[in-house]
Amino acid sequence: MQITAPKFKENATKALHDASLQKALGNVERGFVAKRAKAAAALPEFDALRDAARDIKNHTLENLDLYLEAYEEKVTAAGGHVHWASTAKDARDAILDICKTANARTVTKGKSMITEEIGLNDHLEKNGIHPIETDLGEYIIQLRGETPSHIIAPAVHVNKEEIEADFRRVHTHLPKDRQITEPTALLSEARVVLRQEYFNADVGITGANFLIAETGSSIIVTNEGNGDLTQTLPRVHIVVASIEKVVPTLEDVSTILRVLARSATGQDMSVYTTLSTGPKRPEDPDGPDEYHVILLDNGRSSMLGTEFQDMLRCIRCGACMNHCPVYHAVGGHAYGSVYPGPMGAVLTPKLWGIDQSGHLPNASTFCGRCESVCPMRIPLPKMMRHWRERAFEAHQEPAAQRYGLSLWAFLAKRPKLYHLATGIAARGMAMLGGSKRRLSSLPLAGGWTKHRDLPAPEPKTFLQQWAEGKR
């Protein structure tokens, strides 16, 4: 996938002045934040479950090679095939080979951020295979020629009126005078159009929320049921997942599932939690004849044992971006990456390089909301600071900014000199009619990012100033 993360400042400025986008972004806070808070408050053991989920993933990552080998063994025993992919290209090539062997001309797809990461749709199209997204949000953005702007609500940036216009533009075989102004009507039309595609598809491709080492099963969590049709009706089912999705046992995954939906959509559980284990057995009434799993690394193994290992606990719930004031202000496309928001600000530099995405770890007010709501207790602000340090050490920041930070660091390590300098600066500002508040009263010497006792800037002002080079 081609990313535009280097243009984050330009993207953010454009997003702030996009009236239609700003209207749509209002749905993020209204649709997710209050629901998550209510769901968490209704479960007394919610924080204890977060701790347990974190510990399960930590244990798994510390023994990842063993659990991946156990998972492969179980998949093979159930009649499936595991394909190891070190890079995005390896994954694309493996999927294309499977599709060509099946003489596939059409594939249906469930929502999968990994297939977005590897740029699968474009690759299939270039090789004469037509992919059809069956998740409603993914279907909408496919019609629009766009990428997802959110990891669980890919079309959250689109308004109802825009969806209606897209459906009328593409669904020309339906009556022109049909009424599709209401969301329920739009949903019904999408179902009618997609229904036949499930039966026509030669291959079904899904992602996986979890892979179970104990049984060799893959799990998808959905609210629409499209994933079930995608993986049971075609002759071939391909699961595309990254290596950190493995979990030791079904009991372990049941713990994590209790925090997933509550953190993502405010539901106790998603409507569908579907387990798939191997191809159809002789006694099964339906299911695929072939079952393939593509296990993607794409830089993740290099995160093990580093300051970024905790990022591999992520279960893609989207809570961090749902609560992020920067995401609320500019949306997902401004980040120029498959993965937006705070989790994307940490993961994207690892996948595509800090030289291509150095702006993203700086796209934060460091208010700490992302870490406070993360069901896996991932220290996102801490890891963003690590990326900032790496960008600074690589001299990727403007010279004036580097020298300014070096001067600040020199003074911060010498409290007496620091207070003298800030006192002089405060008196100078007062003489010039500026703020009379003493700069030395601010807790900078103690490290504001540690204590987070400075008020977070108003998001749009912060981004506007940053885009103009004032921050």
Coordinates of C-alpha atoms in Angstrom, one line a residue:
M1 CA 0.0 0.0 0.0
Q2 CA 1.2 3.5 -0.8
I3 CA 1.0 5.7 2.3
T4 CA 0.7 9.5 2.6
A5 CA 1.9 9.7 6.2
P6 CA 4.7 12.1 5.1
K7 CA 2.0 14.6 4.2
F8 CA 0.2 14.4 7.5
K9 CA 0.4 18.1 8.1
E10 CA -1.2 18.9 4.7
N11 CA -3.7 16.1 5.2
A12 CA -4.7 17.4 8.6
T13 CA -5.1 21.0 7.4
K14 CA -7.4 19.8 4.6
A15 CA -9.4 17.6 7.0
L16 CA -10.0 20.5 9.4
H17 CA -11.5 22.6 6.6
D18 CA -13.7 19.7 5.2
A19 CA -17.2 20.5 6.4
S20 CA -18.6 17.1 5.3
L21 CA -15.9 15.2 7.1
Q22 CA -16.3 17.3 10.2
K23 CA -20.0 16.5 10.2
A24 CA -19.3 12.8 9.9
L25 CA -16.6 12.8 12.6
G26 CA -19.2 13.9 15.1
N27 CA -20.5 10.4 15.0
V28 CA -17.3 8.9 16.4
E29 CA -17.7 10.4 19.9
R30 CA -21.4 10.1 19.9
G31 CA -21.3 6.5 18.6
F32 CA -18.5 5.0 20.6
V33 CA -17.3 6.9 23.7
A34 CA -20.5 6.9 25.9
K35 CA -21.3 3.3 24.9
R36 CA -17.9 2.0 25.9
A37 CA -18.1 3.8 29.3
K38 CA -21.6 2.4 30.0
A39 CA -20.5 -1.2 29.0
A40 CA -17.4 -1.0 31.2
A41 CA -19.3 0.4 34.2
A42 CA -21.9 -2.3 33.9
L43 CA -19.2 -5.0 34.4
P44 CA -17.6 -4.8 37.9
E45 CA -14.7 -7.1 36.9
F46 CA -13.9 -5.1 33.7
D47 CA -10.5 -3.8 34.9
A48 CA -9.6 -7.2 36.3
L49 CA -10.4 -8.7 32.9
R50 CA -8.2 -6.1 31.2
D51 CA -5.3 -7.2 33.5
A52 CA -6.0 -10.9 32.7
A53 CA -6.1 -10.2 29.0
R54 CA -2.9 -8.3 29.1
D55 CA -1.2 -11.1 31.0
I56 CA -2.4 -13.7 28.5
K57 CA -1.0 -11.8 25.6
N58 CA 2.3 -11.1 27.4
H59 CA 2.7 -14.8 28.1
T60 CA 1.9 -15.7 24.4
L61 CA 4.4 -13.2 23.0
E62 CA 7.1 -14.5 25.3
N63 CA 6.5 -18.0 23.8
L64 CA 5.2 -17.0 20.4
D65 CA 7.3 -19.5 18.4
L66 CA 6.0 -22.4 20.4
Y67 CA 2.3 -21.4 20.1
L68 CA 2.7 -20.7 16.4
E69 CA 4.1 -24.1 15.8
A70 CA 1.3 -25.7 17.9
Y71 CA -1.2 -23.8 15.9
E72 CA 0.3 -24.9 12.6
E73 CA 0.2 -28.5 13.8
K74 CA -3.5 -28.4 14.7
V75 CA -4.4 -26.7 11.4
T76 CA -2.6 -29.4 9.4
A77 CA -4.2 -32.2 11.5
A78 CA -7.6 -30.7 10.7
G79 CA -6.9 -30.8 6.9
G80 CA -5.9 -27.2 6.5
H81 CA -2.7 -25.6 5.1
V82 CA -0.5 -22.9 6.8
H83 CA 1.5 -20.5 4.6
W84 CA 4.2 -18.5 6.3
A85 CA 4.7 -15.0 4.8
S86 CA 7.7 -12.9 5.9
T87 CA 6.7 -9.9 3.9
A88 CA 3.5 -8.3 2.4
K89 CA 4.7 -9.5 -1.1
D90 CA 5.0 -13.1 0.2
A91 CA 1.5 -13.0 1.5
R92 CA 0.1 -11.5 -1.7
D93 CA 1.9 -14.1 -3.8
A94 CA 0.6 -17.0 -1.7
I95 CA -3.0 -15.8 -1.9
L96 CA -2.7 -15.3 -5.6
D97 CA -1.3 -18.8 -6.1
I98 CA -4.2 -20.3 -4.2
C99 CA -6.8 -18.3 -6.2
K100 CA -5.1 -19.3 -9.5
T101 CA -5.1 -22.9 -8.5
A102 CA -8.8 -22.7 -7.8
N103 CA -9.4 -20.9 -11.2
A104 CA -11.0 -18.1 -9.3
R105 CA -12.4 -15.1 -11.1
T106 CA -14.3 -13.6 -8.1
V107 CA -13.5 -13.6 -4.4
T108 CA -15.6 -12.3 -1.6
K109 CA -13.9 -10.7 1.4
G110 CA -14.8 -10.1 5.0
K111 CA -13.3 -7.1 6.7
S112 CA -9.5 -7.5 7.2
M113 CA -7.0 -4.9 8.1
I114 CA -4.2 -7.2 7.2
T115 CA -5.4 -7.4 3.6
E116 CA -5.5 -3.6 3.5
E117 CA -1.9 -3.6 4.9
I118 CA -0.6 -5.9 2.1
G119 CA -2.6 -4.1 -0.6
L120 CA -4.4 -7.3 -1.6
N121 CA -7.3 -5.9 -3.6
D122 CA -5.1 -4.0 -6.1
H123 CA -2.9 -7.1 -6.5
L124 CA -5.9 -9.4 -7.3
E125 CA -7.4 -6.8 -9.7
K126 CA -4.1 -6.6 -11.6
N127 CA -4.1 -10.3 -12.0
G128 CA -7.7 -10.6 -13.3
I129 CA -9.4 -11.5 -10.1
H130 CA -12.3 -9.3 -8.9
P131 CA -12.5 -8.9 -5.1
I132 CA -15.8 -7.9 -3.5
E133 CA -15.9 -6.4 0.0
T134 CA -18.9 -7.8 1.9
D135 CA -18.7 -5.8 5.1
L136 CA -21.0 -2.8 4.7
G137 CA -18.5 -0.2 5.6
E138 CA -15.8 -1.8 3.4
Y139 CA -18.3 -2.2 0.5
I140 CA -19.1 1.5 0.7
I141 CA -15.5 2.6 0.6
Q142 CA -14.8 0.1 -2.2
L143 CA -17.5 1.8 -4.3
R144 CA -15.8 5.2 -3.5
G145 CA -12.3 4.0 -4.3
E146 CA -11.1 4.9 -0.8
T147 CA -9.3 3.2 2.1
P148 CA -10.7 2.6 5.6
S149 CA -10.6 5.6 7.9
H150 CA -11.2 3.5 11.0
I151 CA -10.2 -0.1 11.9
I152 CA -13.7 -1.2 13.0
A153 CA -15.9 1.4 11.2
P154 CA -14.2 1.9 7.8
A155 CA -16.7 4.3 6.4
V156 CA -17.2 6.4 9.6
H157 CA -16.0 9.5 7.6
V158 CA -19.0 9.2 5.1
N159 CA -22.4 10.7 5.6
K160 CA -25.7 9.1 4.8
E161 CA -26.3 11.4 1.9
E162 CA -23.0 10.5 0.3
I163 CA -23.8 6.8 0.7
E164 CA -27.1 7.2 -1.0
A165 CA -25.5 9.1 -3.9
D166 CA -22.9 6.3 -4.3
F167 CA -25.6 3.6 -4.3
R168 CA -27.6 5.4 -7.0
R169 CA -24.4 5.9 -9.1
V170 CA -23.4 2.2 -8.9
H171 CA -26.6 0.2 -8.5
T172 CA -28.0 1.4 -11.9
H173 CA -30.0 -1.9 -12.3
L174 CA -32.4 -0.9 -9.5
P175 CA -35.4 1.4 -9.9
K176 CA -34.4 5.1 -10.0
D177 CA -37.4 6.2 -7.9
R178 CA -36.6 3.8 -5.0
Q179 CA -36.5 5.4 -1.5
I180 CA -33.1 4.9 0.2
T181 CA -32.8 7.9 2.4
E182 CA -32.9 6.0 5.6
P183 CA -30.1 3.8 6.9
T184 CA -32.3 0.7 7.1
A185 CA -33.1 1.1 3.4
L186 CA -29.4 1.5 2.5
L187 CA -28.6 -1.6 4.5
S188 CA -31.3 -3.6 2.8
E189 CA -30.2 -2.6 -0.7
A190 CA -26.6 -3.6 0.1
R191 CA -27.8 -7.0 1.3
V192 CA -29.8 -7.5 -1.9
V193 CA -26.9 -6.6 -4.1
L194 CA -24.3 -8.7 -2.2
R195 CA -26.4 -11.8 -1.7
Q196 CA -25.7 -13.3 -5.1
E197 CA -22.0 -12.5 -4.9
Y198 CA -21.6 -15.0 -2.1
F199 CA -22.9 -17.8 -4.3
N200 CA -20.8 -16.6 -7.3
A201 CA -17.5 -16.4 -5.5
D202 CA -14.9 -19.1 -6.0
V203 CA -12.8 -18.1 -3.0
G204 CA -13.7 -16.4 0.3
I205 CA -11.1 -14.4 2.2
T206 CA -11.4 -13.3 5.8
G207 CA -9.2 -11.9 8.5
A208 CA -9.0 -13.3 12.0
N209 CA -9.5 -11.7 15.3
F210 CA -7.8 -14.6 17.0
L211 CA -6.0 -17.9 16.1
I212 CA -6.3 -20.7 18.7
A213 CA -3.2 -22.8 19.2
E214 CA -5.1 -25.4 21.2
T215 CA -7.5 -26.3 18.3
G216 CA -6.1 -24.8 15.1
S217 CA -9.2 -22.6 14.9
S218 CA -9.6 -19.1 13.5
I219 CA -12.1 -16.7 15.0
I220 CA -13.9 -13.7 13.4
V221 CA -16.0 -11.3 15.4
T222 CA -18.7 -9.4 13.4
N223 CA -22.0 -7.8 13.6
E224 CA -23.3 -8.4 10.1
G225 CA -22.9 -12.1 9.4
N226 CA -21.1 -11.4 6.1
G227 CA -18.0 -13.1 7.4
D228 CA -19.9 -16.4 7.9
L229 CA -21.2 -16.4 4.4
T230 CA -17.8 -15.5 3.0
Q231 CA -16.0 -18.4 4.7
T232 CA -18.7 -21.1 4.3
L233 CA -20.2 -20.7 0.8
P234 CA -17.1 -20.6 -1.5
R235 CA -15.1 -23.7 -2.3
V236 CA -11.9 -22.2 -0.8
H237 CA -11.5 -20.3 2.4
I238 CA -8.4 -18.2 3.0
V239 CA -7.6 -16.8 6.4
V240 CA -5.2 -13.9 6.4
A241 CA -3.7 -13.0 9.9
S242 CA -0.6 -11.6 11.4
I243 CA 1.5 -13.8 13.7
E244 CA 0.6 -12.0 17.0
K245 CA -3.1 -13.0 16.6
V246 CA -2.4 -16.5 18.2
V247 CA -3.8 -17.2 21.6
P248 CA -3.1 -20.4 23.6
T249 CA -6.5 -21.8 24.4
L250 CA -10.3 -21.3 24.0
E251 CA -10.5 -20.3 27.6
D252 CA -7.9 -17.6 27.1
V253 CA -9.8 -16.2 24.1
S254 CA -13.0 -16.1 26.1
T255 CA -11.4 -13.8 28.5
I256 CA -10.2 -11.4 25.8
L257 CA -13.6 -11.5 24.0
R258 CA -15.2 -10.1 27.2
V259 CA -13.2 -6.9 26.8
L260 CA -13.1 -6.7 23.0
A261 CA -16.7 -5.8 22.1
R262 CA -17.2 -3.6 25.2
S263 CA -14.1 -1.6 24.2
A264 CA -14.9 -1.5 20.5
T265 CA -18.7 -0.8 20.2
G266 CA -20.0 -0.9 23.8
Q267 CA -21.7 -4.3 23.3
D268 CA -21.4 -7.1 25.8
M269 CA -20.6 -9.4 22.8
S270 CA -20.6 -8.9 19.1
V271 CA -23.6 -10.5 17.2
Y272 CA -21.4 -13.2 15.6
T273 CA -18.4 -14.9 17.1
T274 CA -17.5 -17.6 14.6
L275 CA -14.9 -20.3 14.9
S276 CA -13.6 -22.1 11.8
T277 CA -11.4 -25.2 12.0
G278 CA -10.2 -26.8 8.8
P279 CA -12.2 -27.6 5.6
K280 CA -15.5 -29.3 5.4
R281 CA -15.6 -32.8 6.8
P282 CA -17.6 -35.6 5.1
E283 CA -20.5 -35.3 7.6
D284 CA -20.7 -31.5 7.3
P285 CA -23.6 -30.1 5.3
D286 CA -21.6 -27.1 4.1
G287 CA -18.2 -25.4 4.3
P288 CA -15.2 -25.0 2.1
D289 CA -13.3 -27.8 0.4
E290 CA -10.0 -26.1 1.1
Y291 CA -8.9 -24.2 4.2
H292 CA -5.7 -22.0 4.0
V293 CA -4.1 -19.7 6.6
I294 CA -1.6 -17.0 5.6
L295 CA 0.5 -16.1 8.6
L296 CA 2.1 -12.7 8.1
D297 CA 5.1 -11.3 9.9
N298 CA 5.9 -8.1 8.0
G299 CA 8.2 -6.7 10.7
R300 CA 6.3 -7.9 13.7
S301 CA 8.9 -10.4 14.9
S302 CA 11.5 -7.6 15.0
M303 CA 9.3 -5.9 17.6
L304 CA 9.7 -8.8 20.0
G305 CA 12.1 -8.0 22.9
T306 CA 12.1 -4.3 22.1
E307 CA 10.4 -1.2 23.6
F308 CA 7.6 -1.8 21.0
Q309 CA 6.7 -5.4 22.0
D310 CA 3.6 -4.2 24.0
M311 CA 2.1 -3.0 20.7
L312 CA 1.7 -6.7 19.7
R313 CA -1.0 -7.0 22.4
C314 CA -3.3 -4.9 20.3
I315 CA -6.7 -6.6 19.5
R316 CA -7.8 -3.9 17.0
C317 CA -10.8 -2.7 19.0
G318 CA -10.4 0.9 17.9
A319 CA -10.9 2.4 21.4
C320 CA -7.7 4.4 21.3
M321 CA -8.9 6.4 18.2
N322 CA -12.5 6.6 19.5
H323 CA -11.2 8.6 22.4
C324 CA -8.3 10.5 20.7
P325 CA -9.0 14.2 20.4
V326 CA -6.6 14.4 17.4
Y327 CA -8.5 11.6 15.6
H328 CA -11.8 13.4 16.4
A329 CA -10.5 16.5 14.7
V330 CA -9.0 15.1 11.5
G331 CA -10.3 11.5 11.0
G332 CA -8.4 8.5 9.9
H333 CA -7.3 9.4 6.3
A334 CA -5.2 12.3 7.5
Y335 CA -2.8 9.8 9.0
G336 CA -2.0 8.5 5.5
S337 CA -1.7 4.9 6.8
V338 CA -3.8 1.7 7.0
Y339 CA -3.7 2.1 10.8
P340 CA -4.8 5.6 12.1
G341 CA -5.0 7.1 15.5
P342 CA -2.7 6.4 18.5
M343 CA -2.2 2.7 17.6
G344 CA -1.3 3.6 14.1
A345 CA 1.2 6.3 15.3
V346 CA 3.1 3.4 17.0
L347 CA 2.6 0.6 14.4
T348 CA 3.0 2.5 11.2
P349 CA 6.7 3.6 11.8
K350 CA 7.6 0.0 12.4
L351 CA 5.8 -1.2 9.2
W352 CA 6.9 1.6 6.8
G353 CA 9.8 3.3 8.6
I354 CA 10.1 6.3 10.8
D355 CA 11.4 8.2 7.8
Q356 CA 8.0 7.8 6.1
S357 CA 5.8 8.4 9.2
G358 CA 7.8 10.5 11.6
H359 CA 4.9 13.0 11.9
L360 CA 2.5 10.5 13.3
P361 CA 4.0 10.0 16.8
N362 CA 3.9 13.8 17.1
A363 CA 0.2 13.9 16.2
S364 CA -0.8 13.6 19.8
T365 CA -1.8 15.9 22.7
F366 CA -0.4 13.3 25.1
C367 CA -3.6 13.5 27.1
G368 CA -3.3 9.8 27.9
R369 CA -6.9 8.9 27.0
C370 CA -5.7 6.2 24.6
E371 CA -3.8 4.3 27.2
S372 CA -6.6 4.7 29.8
V373 CA -9.2 3.0 27.7
C374 CA -7.1 0.4 26.0
P375 CA -8.4 -3.1 27.0
M376 CA -4.9 -4.5 26.7
R377 CA -3.3 -1.7 28.7
I378 CA -0.9 -0.8 25.9
P379 CA 1.3 2.2 26.9
L380 CA 0.8 4.1 23.7
P381 CA 2.1 7.5 24.8
K382 CA 5.3 5.9 26.0
M383 CA 5.9 4.2 22.7
M384 CA 5.1 7.4 20.8
R385 CA 7.8 9.1 22.8
H386 CA 10.2 6.3 21.8
W387 CA 9.5 7.0 18.2
R388 CA 10.0 10.7 18.7
E389 CA 13.4 10.0 20.3
R390 CA 14.4 7.9 17.3
A391 CA 13.3 10.6 14.9
F392 CA 15.3 13.1 16.9
E393 CA 18.4 10.9 16.9
A394 CA 18.1 10.4 13.2
H395 CA 18.0 14.2 12.7
Q396 CA 14.6 14.0 11.0
E397 CA 13.3 17.1 12.9
P398 CA 14.1 20.6 11.7
A399 CA 17.4 21.9 12.9
A400 CA 15.8 24.7 14.9
Q401 CA 13.6 22.3 16.7
R402 CA 16.5 19.9 17.5
Y403 CA 18.6 22.8 18.9
G404 CA 15.7 24.1 20.9
L405 CA 15.1 20.7 22.5
S406 CA 18.8 20.3 23.2
L407 CA 18.9 23.6 24.9
W408 CA 15.8 22.7 26.9
A409 CA 17.3 19.4 27.9
F410 CA 20.5 21.2 29.0
L411 CA 18.5 23.5 31.3
A412 CA 16.1 20.9 32.6
K413 CA 19.0 18.9 34.0
R414 CA 20.2 22.0 35.9
P415 CA 17.2 23.2 38.0
K416 CA 18.8 26.3 39.4
L417 CA 19.8 27.5 35.9
Y418 CA 16.5 26.4 34.5
H419 CA 14.5 28.5 37.1
L420 CA 16.8 31.5 36.5
A421 CA 16.3 31.3 32.7
T422 CA 12.5 30.8 32.9
G423 CA 12.2 33.6 35.5
I424 CA 14.1 36.0 33.2
A425 CA 11.9 34.9 30.3
A426 CA 8.7 35.4 32.4
R427 CA 9.7 38.9 33.4
G428 CA 10.6 39.7 29.8
M429 CA 7.1 38.5 28.7
A430 CA 5.5 40.6 31.4
M431 CA 7.4 43.7 30.3
L432 CA 6.2 43.1 26.8
G433 CA 2.6 42.8 27.9
G434 CA 2.5 39.1 27.5
S435 CA 1.3 36.4 30.0
K436 CA 2.2 37.3 33.6
R437 CA 2.1 33.7 34.7
R438 CA 5.5 32.6 35.8
L439 CA 6.8 29.9 33.4
S440 CA 8.8 28.5 36.3
S441 CA 5.5 27.5 37.9
L442 CA 4.8 25.0 35.1
P443 CA 5.9 21.5 36.0
L444 CA 8.3 21.1 33.1
A445 CA 11.3 20.2 35.2
G446 CA 9.4 17.2 36.4
G447 CA 8.5 16.1 32.9
W448 CA 4.9 17.0 31.9
T449 CA 4.5 13.9 29.8
K450 CA 5.1 11.8 32.9
H451 CA 2.7 13.7 35.1
R452 CA 0.3 14.9 32.4
D453 CA -0.7 17.9 34.6
L454 CA -0.6 20.4 31.8
P455 CA -4.0 21.0 30.1
A456 CA -4.3 19.3 26.7
P457 CA -4.5 21.9 23.9
E458 CA -7.8 22.3 22.1
P459 CA -7.3 19.8 19.3
K460 CA -8.0 21.9 16.2
T461 CA -5.9 24.8 17.6
F462 CA -3.1 22.4 18.3
L463 CA -3.2 20.9 14.8
Q464 CA -3.6 24.2 13.1
Q465 CA -0.6 25.6 14.8
W466 CA 1.4 22.5 14.2
A467 CA 0.5 22.4 10.5
E468 CA 1.7 26.1 10.3
G469 CA 5.0 25.2 11.9
K470 CA 4.3 26.9 15.2
R471 CA 4.5 23.7 17.2

